[in-house]
């Protein structure tokens, strides 16, 4: 078997010789360079965040922007429940009044509505008792803890070497959607990240009911779930789906008790309105360049709404077909394929959706970790053992968010969506190969499934050595 594997390697090397550009990029993706870049990015962003707090006056920073930007919507939601009555949680006029009261000087038409589930607003009530600056600082600290906890859970699930976990966390913390959009921008994506990570972790341990209960908390933002639930169905995770149903029912009951039936009905109406806006021609009131889903991508390049939805349906059908072809035949196969199935479902959730803000792309972190874990299993494996094309793709995913919004605004193309599409295709390919050929062979000092060999470029074979610069 080993001789056959090396013969296959030679055939692949002839068929897939990497270009000089691939070699140039791959040679520079070393751990020391990545560590320095990530650490420098975090330090600069932390200093800028501290400067924002130090120069804040009337909730406005020295550059004229509101402190915490989007966090004001969540603070106002807690304030409404604390001071203005439960039934008025989704009162847009009241939300606008509070927005201008907390951030005077904004244009009259400006507003920042709260658009998440009622039970999450109830969780924000203690934070709304603090002054806005202290509330935002507290939430920033909580986001850091939630993000780090989620990363550790997924890393344990992936089977990646523990000695590289700190390095991986450093790179993840420097990811622009978290570092800027969530910490500087006050977004709450780390909350969804921790519950999805818990669901993945419990699922790997075989605690499927607990996994479903954890996943149910993500109904605070239903757009996080449209492809994850079908994936669980195809992967035969019946108890996880049962736990999800029970958890969702309990959270619905909590919402009714916390804010009353009128506010819950208002929430459902608001959701329907958001779906209508996102599916309408044009931007529907959204800043489309700040969204990374394929729906927004097609709108940006001027595709008519009906044609865009037809294209989305075609892509969705192809994705479901690929997952169906890779479906497990028994429970043992389902458990083996579950991590990479989770990775593919998360990535495609970010792409095939009605609207996904760039801040929610922090969910790609567990997808990336699980994908790497599916390819690296030994204690002496490192990122240098990953396929070259995957490493370059991961580099693109890290770099693009820093300027993709500007490109989308000025030129009408969102390159970050293209990178996510490429990652999703890669993961589906890996899932299909794992499902069809589960045998394990050895390539150098690294153990891989036979189906993974064609995913490797010749440089990856050369790089697969214990020595790492």
XYZ file of C-alpha atoms in Angstrom:
469
model
C 0.000 0.000 0.000
C 2.833 2.398 0.870
C 4.580 1.725 -2.471
C 1.344 2.391 -4.306
C 0.930 5.653 -2.410
C 4.361 6.896 -3.463
C 3.694 5.870 -7.091
C 0.509 7.923 -6.922
C 2.516 10.829 -5.473
C 4.856 10.731 -8.473
C 1.932 10.750 -10.884
C 0.379 13.719 -9.102
C 3.699 15.574 -9.135
C 3.837 15.237 -12.927
C 0.223 16.285 -13.354
C 0.196 19.155 -10.858
C 3.413 21.082 -10.867
C 2.961 24.304 -8.862
C 3.723 27.627 -10.486
C 6.501 29.910 -9.283
C 3.893 32.143 -7.653
C 2.536 29.221 -5.604
C 6.079 28.271 -4.604
C 6.943 31.871 -3.696
C 3.874 32.264 -1.490
C 4.171 28.843 0.114
C 7.819 29.372 0.988
C 6.887 32.455 3.013
C 4.010 30.987 4.989
C 6.226 30.115 7.934
C 5.130 30.026 11.548
C 7.542 32.740 12.663
C 6.309 35.197 10.022
C 2.676 34.448 10.767
C 3.227 34.786 14.516
C 4.916 38.174 14.122
C 2.203 39.460 11.778
C -0.630 38.285 14.022
C 0.946 39.640 17.205
C 1.690 43.010 15.605
C -1.875 43.266 14.331
C -3.319 42.519 17.766
C -1.039 45.032 19.500
C -1.905 47.843 17.083
C -5.641 47.103 17.277
C -5.492 46.969 21.090
C -3.739 50.331 21.259
C -6.341 51.860 18.956
C -9.147 50.435 21.102
C -7.559 51.844 24.257
C -7.201 55.201 22.506
C -10.890 55.115 21.602
C -11.861 54.707 25.255
C -9.398 57.374 26.394
C -10.658 59.999 23.938
C -14.403 59.305 24.228
C -16.759 62.197 24.954
C -20.561 61.772 24.878
C -20.050 58.226 23.596
C -18.129 59.576 20.622
C -14.421 58.956 19.967
C -11.865 61.528 18.838
C -12.435 60.655 15.168
C -16.134 61.475 15.496
C -17.452 57.930 15.386
C -19.618 56.359 18.036
C -17.787 54.267 20.620
C -18.466 50.620 19.919
C -20.474 51.444 16.784
C -23.039 48.617 16.512
C -23.044 47.793 20.231
C -25.400 50.707 20.836
C -28.267 48.681 19.307
C -27.825 45.949 21.924
C -27.387 48.453 24.754
C -30.608 50.201 23.726
C -32.464 46.865 23.674
C -31.488 46.223 27.286
C -32.393 49.806 28.187
C -35.886 49.409 26.693
C -36.541 46.293 28.762
C -35.213 47.986 31.905
C -36.967 51.342 31.571
C -39.647 51.461 28.860
C -41.691 48.275 29.083
C -41.401 44.804 27.618
C -43.883 45.327 24.783
C -41.780 48.098 23.243
C -38.641 46.053 22.588
C -39.093 46.206 18.796
C -40.578 49.713 18.705
C -38.439 51.290 15.964
C -39.396 54.845 16.936
C -38.299 54.288 20.526
C -35.090 52.626 19.357
C -34.370 55.660 17.175
C -35.009 58.046 20.086
C -32.615 56.156 22.342
C -30.024 56.010 19.575
C -30.030 59.810 19.230
C -30.115 60.288 23.007
C -27.000 58.165 23.487
C -25.252 59.499 20.380
C -26.275 63.154 19.902
C -25.422 64.876 16.656
C -26.276 61.966 14.368
C -28.335 62.661 11.204
C -32.072 62.645 11.860
C -32.717 59.593 9.671
C -29.919 57.546 11.285
C -30.915 54.602 13.455
C -29.554 51.290 14.715
C -32.407 48.811 15.297
C -32.181 45.716 17.456
C -32.888 42.655 15.280
C -32.143 39.603 17.424
C -34.304 37.242 19.454
C -36.145 38.433 22.591
C -34.316 36.061 24.953
C -30.977 37.580 23.948
C -32.285 41.074 24.742
C -33.241 39.803 28.198
C -29.637 38.668 28.682
C -28.485 42.220 27.908
C -30.463 43.819 30.741
C -27.629 43.671 33.320
C -25.204 45.293 30.857
C -27.708 48.095 30.199
C -27.629 49.036 33.894
C -24.052 50.263 33.430
C -23.037 53.450 31.680
C -22.608 52.930 27.947
C -18.792 53.047 27.966
C -18.520 50.574 30.849
C -21.140 48.322 29.284
C -19.231 48.248 25.999
C -15.944 47.560 27.813
C -17.583 44.668 29.673
C -18.984 43.220 26.459
C -15.578 43.499 24.776
C -14.038 41.462 27.594
C -16.837 38.893 27.370
C -16.354 38.626 23.599
C -12.670 37.869 24.089
C -13.466 35.130 26.601
C -16.202 33.639 24.414
C -13.981 33.659 21.333
C -11.014 32.092 23.120
C -13.244 29.465 24.730
C -14.818 28.593 21.382
C -11.413 28.242 19.754
C -10.127 25.917 22.487
C -13.223 23.708 22.215
C -12.908 23.345 18.446
C -9.157 22.767 18.664
C -9.743 19.891 21.090
C -12.389 18.471 18.776
C -10.119 18.671 15.726
C -7.362 16.514 17.198
C -4.685 19.047 16.240
C -1.480 19.056 18.355
C -1.902 20.912 21.647
C 1.542 22.494 21.361
C 0.369 24.586 18.396
C -2.883 25.754 20.010
C -1.518 29.052 21.333
C -0.117 29.917 17.925
C -3.445 29.064 16.300
C -5.339 31.200 18.805
C -3.001 34.122 18.150
C -3.695 33.961 14.411
C -7.440 33.593 15.018
C -7.542 36.611 17.348
C -5.936 38.733 14.627
C -8.724 37.865 12.159
C -10.219 41.205 11.041
C -13.915 40.249 11.418
C -13.288 39.534 15.104
C -10.583 42.042 15.950
C -12.233 45.011 14.215
C -15.880 44.179 13.509
C -16.586 42.465 16.849
C -14.235 44.163 19.317
C -14.006 47.651 17.808
C -17.429 47.478 16.165
C -19.336 46.021 19.110
C -20.855 43.082 17.241
C -22.014 39.948 19.087
C -20.824 37.173 16.755
C -18.674 35.607 19.494
C -21.913 34.647 21.253
C -23.029 32.505 18.325
C -19.508 31.159 17.875
C -19.315 29.694 21.386
C -22.606 27.815 21.027
C -21.743 26.373 17.623
C -18.357 25.332 19.009
C -20.042 23.672 21.988
C -22.369 21.810 19.638
C -19.377 20.563 17.621
C -17.521 19.567 20.796
C -20.444 17.683 22.340
C -21.220 16.021 19.015
C -17.680 14.660 18.785
C -17.963 13.313 22.347
C -21.175 11.524 21.422
C -23.314 13.732 23.688
C -25.814 14.472 20.956
C -28.646 15.761 23.135
C -26.294 18.316 24.697
C -25.022 19.251 21.220
C -28.572 19.962 20.076
C -29.361 22.033 23.160
C -26.213 24.103 22.609
C -27.004 24.620 18.937
C -30.541 25.760 19.755
C -29.191 28.955 21.330
C -28.198 30.034 17.808
C -31.861 30.755 17.091
C -31.024 34.163 18.558
C -29.979 34.769 14.929
C -31.743 32.296 12.599
C -29.448 33.036 9.636
C -26.751 30.978 11.393
C -28.687 27.738 10.913
C -30.083 27.186 7.377
C -27.448 24.657 6.217
C -26.352 23.287 9.581
C -29.719 21.646 10.265
C -29.885 19.802 6.892
C -26.288 18.670 7.425
C -27.230 17.132 10.777
C -30.128 15.352 9.102
C -27.917 13.892 6.360
C -25.274 12.930 8.933
C -27.856 10.937 10.912
C -27.583 13.102 14.028
C -31.132 12.368 15.186
C -30.565 13.096 18.868
C -28.816 16.353 18.074
C -31.856 17.443 16.074
C -34.086 16.325 18.942
C -32.034 18.350 21.404
C -32.236 21.331 19.065
C -36.036 21.069 18.916
C -36.312 20.846 22.701
C -33.905 23.759 23.209
C -35.733 25.917 20.685
C -39.055 25.249 22.413
C -37.541 26.140 25.791
C -36.054 29.377 24.434
C -39.398 30.295 22.886
C -40.956 29.829 26.320
C -38.196 31.910 27.923
C -38.830 34.672 25.373
C -42.562 34.661 26.118
C -41.892 34.941 29.835
C -39.120 37.532 29.447
C -40.796 40.007 27.078
C -44.389 38.867 26.611
C -46.316 37.648 23.558
C -46.673 41.055 21.869
C -42.915 41.592 21.604
C -42.469 38.028 20.307
C -45.039 38.669 17.566
C -43.251 41.934 16.699
C -40.011 39.975 16.404
C -41.511 37.512 13.919
C -42.884 40.387 11.845
C -39.493 42.069 11.878
C -37.804 38.854 10.685
C -40.228 38.609 7.788
C -39.470 42.230 6.917
C -35.727 41.612 6.920
C -36.100 38.606 4.638
C -38.217 40.706 2.293
C -35.617 43.472 2.202
C -32.755 41.052 1.593
C -34.575 39.356 -1.279
C -35.739 42.582 -2.902
C -34.006 44.124 -5.900
C -31.281 46.572 -4.943
C -29.913 46.868 -1.437
C -33.276 46.834 0.355
C -31.879 49.385 2.807
C -28.764 47.303 3.576
C -25.193 48.420 2.979
C -24.617 45.540 0.587
C -20.854 46.007 0.392
C -20.611 45.020 4.069
C -22.208 41.626 3.450
C -20.387 38.506 2.301
C -23.165 36.106 1.284
C -23.636 35.106 -2.340
C -26.999 36.886 -2.487
C -25.331 40.222 -1.684
C -22.420 39.406 -4.005
C -24.782 38.947 -6.957
C -26.637 42.154 -6.115
C -23.368 44.078 -6.040
C -22.418 42.999 -9.552
C -25.849 43.979 -10.838
C -27.562 40.611 -11.283
C -31.389 41.009 -11.284
C -33.099 39.605 -8.202
C -34.951 36.771 -9.967
C -31.837 35.596 -11.792
C -29.804 35.870 -8.589
C -32.222 33.634 -6.733
C -32.209 31.131 -9.577
C -28.409 31.043 -9.387
C -28.524 30.625 -5.612
C -30.959 27.740 -6.011
C -28.644 26.054 -8.516
C -25.619 26.442 -6.254
C -27.626 25.186 -3.290
C -28.761 22.147 -5.263
C -25.166 21.339 -6.235
C -24.045 21.655 -2.612
C -26.827 19.385 -1.370
C -26.014 16.872 -4.101
C -22.349 16.831 -3.061
C -23.273 16.328 0.591
C -25.764 13.624 -0.340
C -23.137 11.749 -2.337
C -20.856 11.904 0.692
C -23.548 10.833 3.153
C -22.578 8.139 5.662
C -23.940 4.634 5.285
C -23.968 3.875 9.020
C -23.575 5.605 12.382
C -19.864 4.788 12.606
C -19.172 6.492 9.285
C -21.365 9.412 10.324
C -19.303 10.009 13.454
C -16.063 9.824 11.453
C -17.275 12.285 8.811
C -19.018 14.642 11.231
C -16.155 17.158 11.806
C -15.556 17.855 8.113
C -19.331 17.905 7.545
C -19.592 20.587 10.231
C -16.796 22.541 8.543
C -18.490 22.444 5.144
C -21.912 23.330 6.567
C -20.569 26.362 8.427
C -18.682 27.707 5.423
C -21.640 27.262 3.086
C -23.955 28.865 5.663
C -21.902 32.036 5.285
C -22.260 31.876 1.492
C -25.752 30.501 0.779
C -27.821 32.850 2.898
C -30.216 35.781 2.658
C -27.733 38.124 4.352
C -24.507 37.623 6.312
C -22.490 40.539 7.664
C -18.723 40.372 7.513
C -18.654 40.222 11.332
C -20.381 36.812 11.254
C -17.529 35.384 9.189
C -15.813 34.664 12.533
C -17.747 31.401 12.200
C -15.255 30.337 9.548
C -12.680 29.870 12.338
C -14.065 26.487 13.515
C -14.555 25.483 9.873
C -10.871 26.149 9.165
C -9.671 24.392 12.323
C -11.765 21.299 11.603
C -10.553 21.202 8.000
C -6.933 21.377 9.117
C -7.625 18.725 11.736
C -8.987 16.426 9.042
C -5.638 16.652 7.229
C -3.198 16.802 10.157
C -3.375 14.161 12.864
C 0.127 13.545 14.214
C 1.953 15.370 16.999
C 4.742 16.563 14.689
C 2.381 17.882 12.001
C 2.379 21.633 11.392
C 0.770 24.048 9.005
C 3.672 23.369 6.628
C 2.210 19.883 6.103
C -1.043 21.280 4.730
C -1.623 21.315 0.977
C -0.059 24.420 -0.543
C -3.289 25.562 -2.173
C -5.148 25.301 1.118
C -2.463 27.341 2.882
C -2.698 30.039 0.215
C -6.486 29.996 0.517
C -6.261 30.411 4.290
C -3.891 33.330 3.756
C -6.446 34.930 1.430
C -9.187 34.440 4.030
C -7.057 36.241 6.615
C -5.918 39.099 4.363
C -9.027 39.907 2.302
C -11.351 41.170 5.078
C -8.989 44.067 5.747
C -9.842 45.725 2.439
C -12.561 43.676 0.717
C -15.275 46.040 1.952
C -13.598 48.963 0.206
C -13.292 46.966 -3.019
C -16.952 45.966 -2.785
C -18.047 49.565 -2.173
C -15.948 51.148 -4.920
C -15.872 48.418 -7.579
C -18.958 46.313 -6.873
C -17.176 43.002 -6.262
C -16.774 41.308 -2.861
C -13.566 39.196 -3.070
C -14.066 37.726 0.399
C -17.156 35.896 -0.872
C -15.058 34.311 -3.625
C -12.521 33.061 -1.059
C -15.289 31.567 1.085
C -16.745 29.869 -1.993
C -13.350 28.339 -2.751
C -13.028 27.053 0.814
C -16.519 25.576 0.675
C -15.756 23.729 -2.570
C -12.510 22.413 -1.079
C -14.334 21.110 1.999
C -17.041 19.404 -0.063
C -14.339 17.730 -2.148
C -12.613 16.514 1.004
C -15.904 15.257 2.458
C -16.705 13.246 -0.669
C -13.245 11.706 -0.807
C -13.352 10.754 2.856
C -16.743 9.138 2.405
C -15.693 7.075 -0.630
C -12.159 5.986 0.376
C -11.652 5.783 4.136
C -8.400 3.766 4.006
C -5.373 5.387 5.651
C -1.964 5.453 3.967
C 1.321 7.069 4.913
C 2.908 9.963 3.108
C 6.359 10.656 4.502
C 5.878 10.977 8.261
C 2.260 12.122 7.966
C -0.779 9.798 7.993
C -3.454 10.721 5.452
C -6.447 9.054 3.928
C -5.805 7.764 0.424
C -8.519 10.084 -0.872
C -6.578 13.129 0.347
C -3.463 12.501 -1.729
C -4.792 14.256 -4.798
C -5.456 17.356 -2.680
C -1.713 17.788 -2.200
C 0.683 19.674 -4.409
C 4.314 18.552 -4.827
C 5.513 21.340 -2.550
C 3.414 19.950 0.274
C 5.322 16.672 0.016
C 8.638 18.502 0.172
C 7.429 20.598 3.090
C 6.234 17.543 5.041
C 9.281 17.295 7.262
C 9.733 17.736 11.027
C 11.893 20.828 10.532
C 9.897 24.045 10.633
C 11.459 27.443 10.270
